[in-house]
């Protein structure tokens, strides 16, 4: 698709929704979001996580970063279910990986998958080591579908995991879902990031948006509809960060 | 102040002015509708839908929990493997039904409200029809004395897994002290209306002036509560901008 939306000969190109305007949140105001951060999130944020978050914000791909409130929720979920084995699909600098590792018990493990380990090696690995949780991280570099299939092929891996967090290429979310629903135990959690895509998923069909937003929000709508209809999970969509969908495997 | 039951305690006459905290906290109604239509309604059990719709007919419908909120609670209850729950503030029983549905067959929810009128009229028949009435232990009365009674009863300390408080805001911190004795370490307490329509974030006097006196007072109470929870080392807290703001507290000590 050549045009970036609007279809007007490349005159005005619509900005991607995450860069448009000054709204940093799905909530009705930045002030409300900041209030939540200031009162409940930042005071509880572990210093090592804050440090990694700041380093990540400086990265040129910082738009991929997950905010502090989402990390707090993930940590709480990991602890709530007493998770011991986790999977992370999409690592980037390792911010959510560190949040997960901190919440796991000392003998817990997180298999962290990314096709490129450079952002992690450059930024997160040192932070994870400094936080004293490097022994919990099992980094697998590779195409996520391949790595997940390899995991499945290994003996005893069906239902071995308690928790999975997916923050990766949206077009493959439904494919990751199939594999994770075998790797994660019944009663365990699979959590998806960016499932509201700046609110683009709710816009009426003709609404102007960038080509990227059009294709990504379409993929996410497919995932959302799929999950809602999937009898193997009980799911809930929260307007935290860019939209977080929490799926509990029931069958 | 009557005690539990948001309407009686917080000024029935101001029900119209309570519209502040019925709109979504999200950036658009469209987005909220999307969430409801794509993630909530398709999975909503028939009995819950029935009670939700019946509740919207009630003159004090503004007090009820929201559909996305009760869906989350159901999920949290299952994640916790909860068996024993407490509900402070019942109204028609909408969130109570959601809780009862999520609990196992031998689970119990102690439901406290200063009045059982709305419950008897609207929710009880649906809960009965849903086959979960045996899980409900309704206690009529002011919540503080009922909670104190629960604490005093043998074996109740740390017996509960989940609690939901949707009642008079001025007593939230008092309920908190009792619930921290009743709910086990690792269990969850959820508080409603903790963002009060977003008014907690009022940046200054100009914003404040746009609020009704009632909203100003309740925003103040919410801010006070949120600050106290954030500083409470006995809990790990998470503030969610769903419904009118839900503060989740996981007991850690």
Short mmCIF file of C-alpha atoms in Angstrom, two decimals:
data_model
loop_
_atom_site.label_atom_id
_atom_site.label_comp_id
_atom_site.label_asym_id
_atom_site.label_seq_id
_atom_site.Cartn_x
_atom_site.Cartn_y
_atom_site.Cartn_z
CA UNK A 1 0.00 0.00 0.00
CA UNK A 2 1.66 3.20 -1.16
CA UNK A 3 -0.33 5.98 0.47
CA UNK A 4 -0.10 6.69 4.15
CA UNK A 5 -3.82 7.23 4.56
CA UNK A 6 -6.03 10.13 3.56
CA UNK A 7 -5.09 9.35 -0.03
CA UNK A 8 -3.97 12.83 -0.99
CA UNK A 9 -0.89 12.36 -3.10
CA UNK A 10 1.64 12.37 -0.28
CA UNK A 11 0.84 15.98 0.66
CA UNK A 12 -0.20 15.54 4.28
CA UNK A 13 0.86 12.24 5.74
CA UNK A 14 -1.09 11.21 8.79
CA UNK A 15 1.10 10.68 11.81
CA UNK A 16 1.11 7.29 13.51
CA UNK A 17 -1.31 7.32 16.41
CA UNK A 18 1.40 6.89 19.04
CA UNK A 19 3.23 9.94 17.80
CA UNK A 20 0.19 12.11 17.08
CA UNK A 21 -0.68 14.95 19.44
CA UNK A 22 0.55 15.07 22.98
CA UNK A 23 -1.62 12.37 24.48
CA UNK A 24 0.46 9.78 26.23
CA UNK A 25 -2.39 7.68 27.37
CA UNK A 26 -5.67 5.93 26.61
CA UNK A 27 -7.14 7.82 29.52
CA UNK A 28 -9.11 11.02 29.16
CA UNK A 29 -6.26 13.25 30.22
CA UNK A 30 -2.52 13.20 30.69
CA UNK A 31 -3.15 14.76 34.10
CA UNK A 32 -5.16 11.73 35.22
CA UNK A 33 -2.50 9.36 33.93
CA UNK A 34 0.22 11.36 35.65
CA UNK A 35 -1.79 11.29 38.88
CA UNK A 36 -1.89 7.50 38.78
CA UNK A 37 1.83 7.32 38.06
CA UNK A 38 2.73 9.81 40.77
CA UNK A 39 0.55 8.40 43.51
CA UNK A 40 0.57 4.64 43.04
CA UNK A 41 3.15 3.60 40.48
CA UNK A 42 6.38 5.53 40.81
CA UNK A 43 6.61 5.36 44.62
CA UNK A 44 6.52 1.54 44.39
CA UNK A 45 8.79 1.20 41.36
CA UNK A 46 11.97 -0.70 42.26
CA UNK A 47 15.06 1.48 41.62
CA UNK A 48 16.61 -1.05 39.22
CA UNK A 49 13.44 -1.06 37.15
CA UNK A 50 13.31 2.74 37.12
CA UNK A 51 16.91 2.86 36.00
CA UNK A 52 16.23 0.51 33.11
CA UNK A 53 13.11 2.42 32.19
CA UNK A 54 15.09 5.67 31.92
CA UNK A 55 17.75 4.02 29.82
CA UNK A 56 15.06 2.55 27.57
CA UNK A 57 13.39 5.94 27.16
CA UNK A 58 16.61 7.27 25.71
CA UNK A 59 16.72 4.53 23.07
CA UNK A 60 15.84 5.57 19.56
CA UNK A 61 13.16 2.90 19.44
CA UNK A 62 11.74 4.09 22.77
CA UNK A 63 8.24 4.02 21.34
CA UNK A 64 8.39 0.26 21.82
CA UNK A 65 8.96 0.65 25.53
CA UNK A 66 6.42 -0.38 28.15
CA UNK A 67 5.42 2.17 30.77
CA UNK A 68 5.85 1.84 34.52
CA UNK A 69 2.18 1.25 35.32
CA UNK A 70 2.08 -1.75 33.02
CA UNK A 71 5.19 -3.21 34.66
CA UNK A 72 3.55 -2.85 38.05
CA UNK A 73 0.50 -4.74 36.84
CA UNK A 74 2.60 -7.51 35.31
CA UNK A 75 4.57 -7.92 38.51
CA UNK A 76 1.39 -8.13 40.54
CA UNK A 77 -0.09 -10.76 38.23
CA UNK A 78 3.07 -12.89 38.34
CA UNK A 79 3.04 -12.80 42.14
CA UNK A 80 -0.72 -13.32 42.39
CA UNK A 81 -0.62 -16.60 40.52
CA UNK A 82 2.58 -17.75 42.21
CA UNK A 83 4.23 -18.13 38.81
CA UNK A 84 7.52 -19.96 38.63
CA UNK A 85 8.10 -20.40 34.92
CA UNK A 86 7.45 -17.61 32.47
CA UNK A 87 7.89 -16.83 28.79
CA UNK A 88 8.47 -13.45 27.25
CA UNK A 89 7.90 -12.98 23.53
CA UNK A 90 9.63 -9.76 22.53
CA UNK A 91 12.34 -8.37 24.80
CA UNK A 92 13.67 -5.11 23.31
CA UNK A 93 15.83 -3.62 26.11
CA UNK A 94 14.49 -6.02 28.73
CA UNK A 95 12.32 -3.68 30.81
CA UNK A 96 9.33 -6.03 31.10
CA UNK A 97 11.74 -8.95 31.34
CA UNK A 98 13.30 -7.38 34.43
CA UNK A 99 9.85 -6.65 35.90
CA UNK A 100 8.91 -10.31 35.42
CA UNK A 101 12.22 -11.64 36.73
CA UNK A 102 11.92 -9.50 39.87
CA UNK A 103 8.47 -10.92 40.57
CA UNK A 104 9.44 -14.57 40.07
CA UNK A 105 10.75 -16.56 43.04
CA UNK A 106 14.46 -17.17 43.34
CA UNK A 107 14.22 -20.53 41.59
CA UNK A 108 11.94 -19.12 38.89
CA UNK A 109 12.89 -18.89 35.23
CA UNK A 110 11.83 -16.75 32.30
CA UNK A 111 12.49 -17.82 28.72
CA UNK A 112 13.01 -14.55 26.88
CA UNK A 113 12.65 -14.60 23.10
CA UNK A 114 13.71 -11.92 20.64
CA UNK A 115 14.95 -12.11 17.07
CA UNK A 116 17.67 -9.61 17.89
CA UNK A 117 19.49 -9.54 21.21
CA UNK A 118 21.40 -6.33 20.62
CA UNK A 119 19.03 -4.00 22.50
CA UNK A 120 19.03 -6.37 25.44
CA UNK A 121 22.80 -6.85 25.41
CA UNK A 122 23.32 -3.12 25.03
CA UNK A 123 20.92 -1.94 27.70
CA UNK A 124 19.07 -4.49 29.79
CA UNK A 125 21.51 -7.30 30.45
CA UNK A 126 23.64 -5.22 32.79
CA UNK A 127 20.56 -3.98 34.65
CA UNK A 128 19.26 -7.52 35.05
CA UNK A 129 22.65 -8.62 36.38
CA UNK A 130 22.87 -5.68 38.76
CA UNK A 131 19.41 -6.50 40.06
CA UNK A 132 20.65 -9.95 40.96
CA UNK A 133 18.20 -11.83 38.73
CA UNK A 134 20.35 -12.82 35.75
CA UNK A 135 20.18 -16.46 36.87
CA UNK A 136 16.44 -16.42 36.20
CA UNK A 137 16.80 -15.34 32.56
CA UNK A 138 17.10 -17.84 29.71
CA UNK A 139 17.55 -15.72 26.58
CA UNK A 140 16.77 -17.35 23.23
CA UNK A 141 17.64 -15.35 20.15
CA UNK A 142 15.56 -16.27 17.13
CA UNK A 143 12.28 -15.93 15.31
CA UNK A 144 9.65 -16.32 18.00
CA UNK A 145 7.50 -18.88 16.18
CA UNK A 146 10.53 -21.11 15.69
CA UNK A 147 11.64 -20.79 19.30
CA UNK A 148 8.14 -21.49 20.59
CA UNK A 149 7.93 -24.56 18.35
CA UNK A 150 11.29 -25.71 19.67
CA UNK A 151 10.06 -25.24 23.22
CA UNK A 152 7.00 -27.31 22.41
CA UNK A 153 9.13 -30.06 20.92
CA UNK A 154 11.13 -30.38 24.13
CA UNK A 155 9.94 -33.09 26.51
CA UNK A 156 7.67 -32.08 29.33
CA UNK A 157 7.10 -28.56 28.14
CA UNK A 158 3.34 -28.78 27.59
CA UNK A 159 1.71 -26.90 30.40
CA UNK A 160 5.07 -26.23 32.02
CA UNK A 161 4.75 -22.48 32.11
CA UNK A 162 2.60 -20.34 34.40
CA UNK A 163 2.81 -16.98 32.70
CA UNK A 164 3.59 -15.52 29.29
CA UNK A 165 3.86 -11.91 28.14
CA UNK A 166 3.69 -11.08 24.45
CA UNK A 167 4.97 -7.76 23.20
CA UNK A 168 6.00 -8.48 19.63
CA UNK A 169 4.85 -8.33 16.00
CA UNK A 170 1.08 -8.02 16.09
CA UNK A 171 0.40 -9.94 12.90
CA UNK A 172 1.69 -13.07 14.61
CA UNK A 173 -0.17 -12.69 17.88
CA UNK A 174 -2.79 -15.28 16.94
CA UNK A 175 -0.01 -17.70 16.02
CA UNK A 176 1.80 -17.13 19.30
CA UNK A 177 -1.55 -17.69 21.00
CA UNK A 178 -1.83 -21.23 19.66
CA UNK A 179 1.57 -22.21 20.92
CA UNK A 180 1.30 -20.44 24.24
CA UNK A 181 -1.99 -22.13 24.95
CA UNK A 182 -0.07 -25.39 24.98
CA UNK A 183 3.03 -24.16 26.78
CA UNK A 184 1.11 -22.36 29.54
CA UNK A 185 -0.71 -24.57 32.01
CA UNK A 186 -4.45 -24.65 32.55
CA UNK A 187 -5.09 -21.83 35.00
CA UNK A 188 -2.02 -19.96 33.80
CA UNK A 189 -1.90 -16.55 32.15
CA UNK A 190 -1.06 -15.25 28.70
CA UNK A 191 -0.88 -11.48 28.54
CA UNK A 192 -0.83 -9.44 25.33
CA UNK A 193 0.47 -5.91 24.95
CA UNK A 194 -0.83 -3.09 22.70
CA UNK A 195 -4.28 -4.58 22.28
CA UNK A 196 -6.00 -1.20 22.01
CA UNK A 197 -3.37 0.42 19.75
CA UNK A 198 -3.83 3.98 20.88
CA UNK A 199 -7.59 3.58 20.55
CA UNK A 200 -7.36 3.00 16.79
CA UNK A 201 -9.19 -0.30 17.20
CA UNK A 202 -12.30 1.61 18.18
CA UNK A 203 -12.33 4.03 15.27
CA UNK A 204 -15.08 3.73 12.67
CA UNK A 205 -14.10 1.93 9.43
CA UNK A 206 -13.54 5.03 7.30
CA UNK A 207 -11.56 6.95 9.91
CA UNK A 208 -8.34 8.46 8.58
CA UNK A 209 -5.21 6.90 9.96
CA UNK A 210 -1.67 6.10 8.87
CA UNK A 211 -1.08 2.97 6.82
CA UNK A 212 0.85 1.42 9.69
CA UNK A 213 -1.96 2.08 12.13
CA UNK A 214 -4.48 0.66 9.69
CA UNK A 215 -2.64 -2.61 9.29
CA UNK A 216 -1.62 -3.02 12.93
CA UNK A 217 -5.03 -2.15 14.35
CA UNK A 218 -6.59 -4.60 11.89
CA UNK A 219 -4.30 -7.36 13.15
CA UNK A 220 -5.12 -6.49 16.72
CA UNK A 221 -8.84 -6.46 16.07
CA UNK A 222 -8.42 -9.97 14.69
CA UNK A 223 -6.64 -11.03 17.88
CA UNK A 224 -9.19 -9.36 20.12
CA UNK A 225 -12.10 -11.02 18.33
CA UNK A 226 -10.31 -14.35 18.35
CA UNK A 227 -9.57 -14.22 22.05
CA UNK A 228 -13.12 -13.13 22.89
CA UNK A 229 -14.48 -16.14 21.04
CA UNK A 230 -11.85 -18.63 22.23
CA UNK A 231 -13.47 -21.13 24.61
CA UNK A 232 -10.05 -22.18 25.88
CA UNK A 233 -9.52 -18.88 27.68
CA UNK A 234 -11.24 -16.43 29.95
CA UNK A 235 -10.04 -12.96 29.03
CA UNK A 236 -10.21 -9.39 30.14
CA UNK A 237 -9.03 -6.26 28.37
CA UNK A 238 -7.59 -3.46 30.48
CA UNK A 239 -6.91 0.10 29.31
CA UNK A 240 -3.48 0.06 30.90
CA UNK A 241 -0.64 1.45 28.77
CA UNK A 242 -1.63 0.75 25.17
CA UNK A 243 -4.18 -1.91 26.10
CA UNK A 244 -3.37 -5.12 27.92
CA UNK A 245 -5.35 -8.31 27.39
CA UNK A 246 -5.12 -10.89 30.14
CA UNK A 247 -6.07 -14.44 29.17
CA UNK A 248 -6.45 -17.22 31.66
CA UNK A 249 -6.24 -20.68 30.12
CA UNK A 250 -9.30 -22.62 31.25
CA UNK A 251 -9.10 -25.76 29.12
CA UNK B 1 -24.01 9.31 57.35
CA UNK B 2 -25.80 6.01 57.01
CA UNK B 3 -22.87 3.72 56.46
CA UNK B 4 -22.59 1.37 53.54
CA UNK B 5 -24.62 1.86 50.39
CA UNK B 6 -23.23 4.72 48.37
CA UNK B 7 -26.60 6.38 47.74
CA UNK B 8 -27.83 6.61 51.30
CA UNK B 9 -24.49 7.70 52.63
CA UNK B 10 -23.34 10.08 49.96
CA UNK B 11 -26.50 12.14 49.35
CA UNK B 12 -29.33 10.56 47.40
CA UNK B 13 -30.40 13.98 46.14
CA UNK B 14 -27.11 14.42 44.35
CA UNK B 15 -27.70 11.40 42.14
CA UNK B 16 -27.96 13.66 39.10
CA UNK B 17 -24.70 15.37 39.98
CA UNK B 18 -23.15 11.95 40.30
CA UNK B 19 -23.01 11.78 36.52
CA UNK B 20 -19.37 12.79 36.79
CA UNK B 21 -18.41 9.32 37.77
CA UNK B 22 -20.52 7.36 35.31
CA UNK B 23 -18.71 8.48 32.18
CA UNK B 24 -15.69 6.51 31.20
CA UNK B 25 -12.24 7.53 32.34
CA UNK B 26 -10.96 6.66 28.88
CA UNK B 27 -10.24 9.16 26.15
CA UNK B 28 -13.42 8.38 24.25
CA UNK B 29 -16.79 6.74 24.72
CA UNK B 30 -16.13 4.91 21.46
CA UNK B 31 -13.09 3.24 22.96
CA UNK B 32 -15.03 2.19 26.03
CA UNK B 33 -17.84 0.83 23.85
CA UNK B 34 -15.29 -1.12 21.84
CA UNK B 35 -13.96 -2.77 24.99
CA UNK B 36 -17.46 -3.63 26.18
CA UNK B 37 -18.60 -4.95 22.83
CA UNK B 38 -15.47 -6.86 21.89
CA UNK B 39 -14.26 -8.18 25.23
CA UNK B 40 -17.05 -7.97 27.79
CA UNK B 41 -20.53 -8.55 26.39
CA UNK B 42 -19.75 -11.56 24.20
CA UNK B 43 -18.68 -13.51 27.30
CA UNK B 44 -21.19 -12.11 29.75
CA UNK B 45 -23.27 -14.88 31.34
CA UNK B 46 -27.01 -14.48 30.71
CA UNK B 47 -27.87 -14.09 34.37
CA UNK B 48 -25.29 -11.36 34.78
CA UNK B 49 -26.62 -9.52 31.76
CA UNK B 50 -30.13 -9.84 33.16
CA UNK B 51 -29.09 -8.33 36.47
CA UNK B 52 -27.05 -5.62 34.78
CA UNK B 53 -30.03 -4.52 32.72
CA UNK B 54 -32.41 -4.72 35.66
CA UNK B 55 -29.99 -2.59 37.69
CA UNK B 56 -29.90 0.14 35.05
CA UNK B 57 -33.65 0.56 35.63
CA UNK B 58 -33.05 1.38 39.27
CA UNK B 59 -33.21 5.08 40.21
CA UNK B 60 -29.83 4.78 41.90
CA UNK B 61 -28.26 2.86 39.02
CA UNK B 62 -25.31 5.25 39.13
CA UNK B 63 -24.07 3.31 42.16
CA UNK B 64 -23.61 0.02 40.36
CA UNK B 65 -20.33 -1.53 39.31
CA UNK B 66 -19.47 -1.53 35.62
CA UNK B 67 -19.49 -4.60 33.34
CA UNK B 68 -15.77 -4.49 32.58
CA UNK B 69 -15.05 -4.18 36.27
CA UNK B 70 -17.06 -7.23 37.31
CA UNK B 71 -15.50 -9.22 34.49
CA UNK B 72 -12.07 -8.39 35.88
CA UNK B 73 -13.12 -9.39 39.38
CA UNK B 74 -14.36 -12.74 38.13
CA UNK B 75 -11.00 -13.34 36.50
CA UNK B 76 -9.06 -12.25 39.59
CA UNK B 77 -11.13 -14.52 41.83
CA UNK B 78 -10.32 -17.49 39.61
CA UNK B 79 -6.64 -16.54 39.39
CA UNK B 80 -6.46 -16.43 43.16
CA UNK B 81 -8.26 -19.75 43.52
CA UNK B 82 -10.44 -17.79 45.90
CA UNK B 83 -12.95 -19.62 48.02
CA UNK B 84 -14.05 -17.01 50.52
CA UNK B 85 -14.93 -13.45 49.62
CA UNK B 86 -16.36 -10.36 51.24
CA UNK B 87 -18.41 -7.65 49.60
CA UNK B 88 -18.89 -4.34 51.38
CA UNK B 89 -21.79 -2.57 49.72
CA UNK B 90 -24.22 -4.69 47.73
CA UNK B 91 -26.93 -2.45 46.19
CA UNK B 92 -28.82 -4.70 43.72
CA UNK B 93 -26.20 -7.45 43.90
CA UNK B 94 -24.67 -7.14 40.44
CA UNK B 95 -21.03 -7.44 41.49
CA UNK B 96 -22.14 -9.93 44.14
CA UNK B 97 -23.54 -12.19 41.42
CA UNK B 98 -20.34 -11.90 39.40
CA UNK B 99 -18.35 -12.87 42.49
CA UNK B 100 -20.64 -15.76 43.35
CA UNK B 101 -20.42 -17.11 39.79
CA UNK B 102 -16.62 -17.08 39.92
CA UNK B 103 -16.33 -18.80 43.30
CA UNK B 104 -16.26 -22.60 43.42
CA UNK B 105 -19.39 -24.47 44.42
CA UNK B 106 -18.30 -24.63 48.06
CA UNK B 107 -17.24 -20.99 48.05
CA UNK B 108 -18.90 -18.29 50.13
CA UNK B 109 -19.27 -14.54 49.89
CA UNK B 110 -20.20 -12.50 52.93
CA UNK B 111 -22.24 -9.61 51.55
CA UNK B 112 -22.71 -6.56 53.75
CA UNK B 113 -25.12 -3.68 53.25
CA UNK B 114 -27.05 -1.34 55.51
CA UNK B 115 -30.17 -2.19 53.52
CA UNK B 116 -31.20 -5.31 51.65
CA UNK B 117 -34.10 -3.64 49.87
CA UNK B 118 -32.52 -3.25 46.44
CA UNK B 119 -31.00 -6.69 46.72
CA UNK B 120 -34.23 -8.42 47.65
CA UNK B 121 -36.14 -6.60 44.95
CA UNK B 122 -33.71 -6.92 42.05
CA UNK B 123 -30.74 -9.21 42.61
CA UNK B 124 -31.89 -12.01 44.88
CA UNK B 125 -34.26 -13.61 42.35
CA UNK B 126 -31.55 -13.59 39.67
CA UNK B 127 -28.95 -15.00 42.05
CA UNK B 128 -31.40 -17.67 43.00
CA UNK B 129 -32.14 -18.50 39.38
CA UNK B 130 -28.41 -18.61 38.66
CA UNK B 131 -28.08 -21.37 41.23
CA UNK B 132 -25.57 -19.56 43.42
CA UNK B 133 -27.75 -18.34 46.28
CA UNK B 134 -26.18 -20.97 48.56
CA UNK B 135 -22.86 -19.12 48.26
CA UNK B 136 -24.26 -15.82 49.57
CA UNK B 137 -24.18 -14.96 53.26
CA UNK B 138 -26.00 -11.62 53.48
CA UNK B 139 -25.42 -9.51 56.59
CA UNK B 140 -27.59 -6.45 57.01
CA UNK B 141 -26.06 -3.65 59.01
CA UNK B 142 -23.50 -0.92 59.12
CA UNK B 143 -20.33 -2.33 57.63
CA UNK B 144 -17.93 -1.40 60.44
CA UNK B 145 -19.69 -3.32 63.19
CA UNK B 146 -20.31 -6.26 60.84
CA UNK B 147 -16.63 -6.36 59.89
CA UNK B 148 -15.63 -6.09 63.55
CA UNK B 149 -17.92 -9.01 64.24
CA UNK B 150 -16.31 -11.00 61.46
CA UNK B 151 -12.86 -10.28 62.86
CA UNK B 152 -14.00 -11.40 66.30
CA UNK B 153 -15.46 -14.67 65.01
CA UNK B 154 -13.26 -17.68 65.49
CA UNK B 155 -11.07 -18.62 62.56
CA UNK B 156 -11.87 -15.64 60.37
CA UNK B 157 -8.50 -13.94 60.47
CA UNK B 158 -6.81 -14.51 57.14
CA UNK B 159 -9.66 -16.74 55.99
CA UNK B 160 -10.78 -14.64 53.08
CA UNK B 161 -9.15 -14.50 49.64
CA UNK B 162 -10.88 -11.55 48.02
CA UNK B 163 -12.83 -8.49 49.11
CA UNK B 164 -14.57 -5.76 47.15
CA UNK B 165 -15.47 -2.45 48.76
CA UNK B 166 -18.06 -0.27 47.07
CA UNK B 167 -19.48 1.78 49.90
CA UNK B 168 -19.17 5.07 51.75
CA UNK B 169 -15.81 6.55 50.91
CA UNK B 170 -15.33 8.25 54.25
CA UNK B 171 -14.94 4.83 55.85
CA UNK B 172 -12.67 3.19 53.27
CA UNK B 173 -9.58 3.37 55.45
CA UNK B 174 -11.53 1.97 58.39
CA UNK B 175 -12.75 -0.93 56.26
CA UNK B 176 -9.16 -1.37 55.11
CA UNK B 177 -7.91 -2.01 58.64
CA UNK B 178 -10.47 -4.72 59.21
CA UNK B 179 -10.07 -6.29 55.80
CA UNK B 180 -6.33 -6.52 56.30
CA UNK B 181 -7.08 -8.84 59.16
CA UNK B 182 -9.74 -10.85 57.38
CA UNK B 183 -8.04 -11.27 53.99
CA UNK B 184 -5.06 -13.62 53.85
CA UNK B 185 -1.54 -12.63 52.90
CA UNK B 186 -1.51 -12.96 49.12
CA UNK B 187 -5.21 -12.17 48.94
CA UNK B 188 -6.74 -9.17 47.20
CA UNK B 189 -8.85 -6.22 48.30
CA UNK B 190 -10.41 -4.05 45.61
CA UNK B 191 -11.77 -0.55 46.24
CA UNK B 192 -14.21 1.21 43.95
CA UNK B 193 -14.44 4.86 42.81
CA UNK B 194 -10.84 5.65 43.64
CA UNK B 195 -10.41 8.08 40.75
CA UNK B 196 -13.79 9.79 41.17
CA UNK B 197 -14.46 10.61 37.56
CA UNK B 198 -10.84 11.66 37.15
CA UNK B 199 -11.39 14.62 39.49
CA UNK B 200 -8.60 13.37 41.75
CA UNK B 201 -6.22 14.77 39.14
CA UNK B 202 -7.62 18.30 39.33
CA UNK B 203 -4.55 20.36 38.73
CA UNK B 204 -5.48 23.48 40.60
CA UNK B 205 -8.17 25.84 41.87
CA UNK B 206 -9.64 26.41 38.40
CA UNK B 207 -10.23 22.69 37.92
CA UNK B 208 -11.56 22.40 41.43
CA UNK B 209 -14.08 25.15 40.84
CA UNK B 210 -15.60 23.24 37.95
CA UNK B 211 -16.56 20.51 40.39
CA UNK B 212 -19.70 20.37 42.49
CA UNK B 213 -19.18 20.62 46.22
CA UNK B 214 -20.00 16.98 46.58
CA UNK B 215 -17.49 15.98 43.94
CA UNK B 216 -14.83 18.16 45.49
CA UNK B 217 -15.35 16.45 48.84
CA UNK B 218 -15.31 12.98 47.36
CA UNK B 219 -12.28 13.70 45.20
CA UNK B 220 -10.55 14.81 48.38
CA UNK B 221 -11.49 11.60 50.14
CA UNK B 222 -10.30 9.54 47.18
CA UNK B 223 -6.97 11.38 47.10
CA UNK B 224 -6.52 10.84 50.80
CA UNK B 225 -7.33 7.17 50.45
CA UNK B 226 -5.02 6.67 47.46
CA UNK B 227 -2.14 8.36 49.25
CA UNK B 228 -2.66 6.22 52.35
CA UNK B 229 -2.72 3.02 50.31
CA UNK B 230 0.39 4.01 48.37
CA UNK B 231 2.22 4.41 51.65
CA UNK B 232 0.88 1.20 53.21
CA UNK B 233 3.64 -1.38 53.28
CA UNK B 234 1.20 -4.13 54.11
CA UNK B 235 -0.08 -4.07 50.54
CA UNK B 236 1.16 -4.01 46.96
CA UNK B 237 -1.17 -1.59 45.19
CA UNK B 238 -2.27 -1.08 41.61
CA UNK B 239 -4.64 1.66 40.46
CA UNK B 240 -6.69 0.76 37.38
CA UNK B 241 -8.55 3.36 35.36
CA UNK B 242 -11.53 1.14 34.76
CA UNK B 243 -15.04 2.00 35.91
CA UNK B 244 -14.57 4.97 38.23
CA UNK B 245 -11.10 3.89 39.29
CA UNK B 246 -10.36 0.60 41.01
CA UNK B 247 -7.55 0.29 43.52
CA UNK B 248 -6.31 -3.27 43.80
CA UNK B 249 -4.44 -4.10 47.00
CA UNK B 250 -2.61 -7.37 47.34
CA UNK B 251 -1.85 -8.09 50.94
CA UNK B 252 1.86 -8.79 51.37
CA UNK B 253 2.31 -8.54 55.14
#
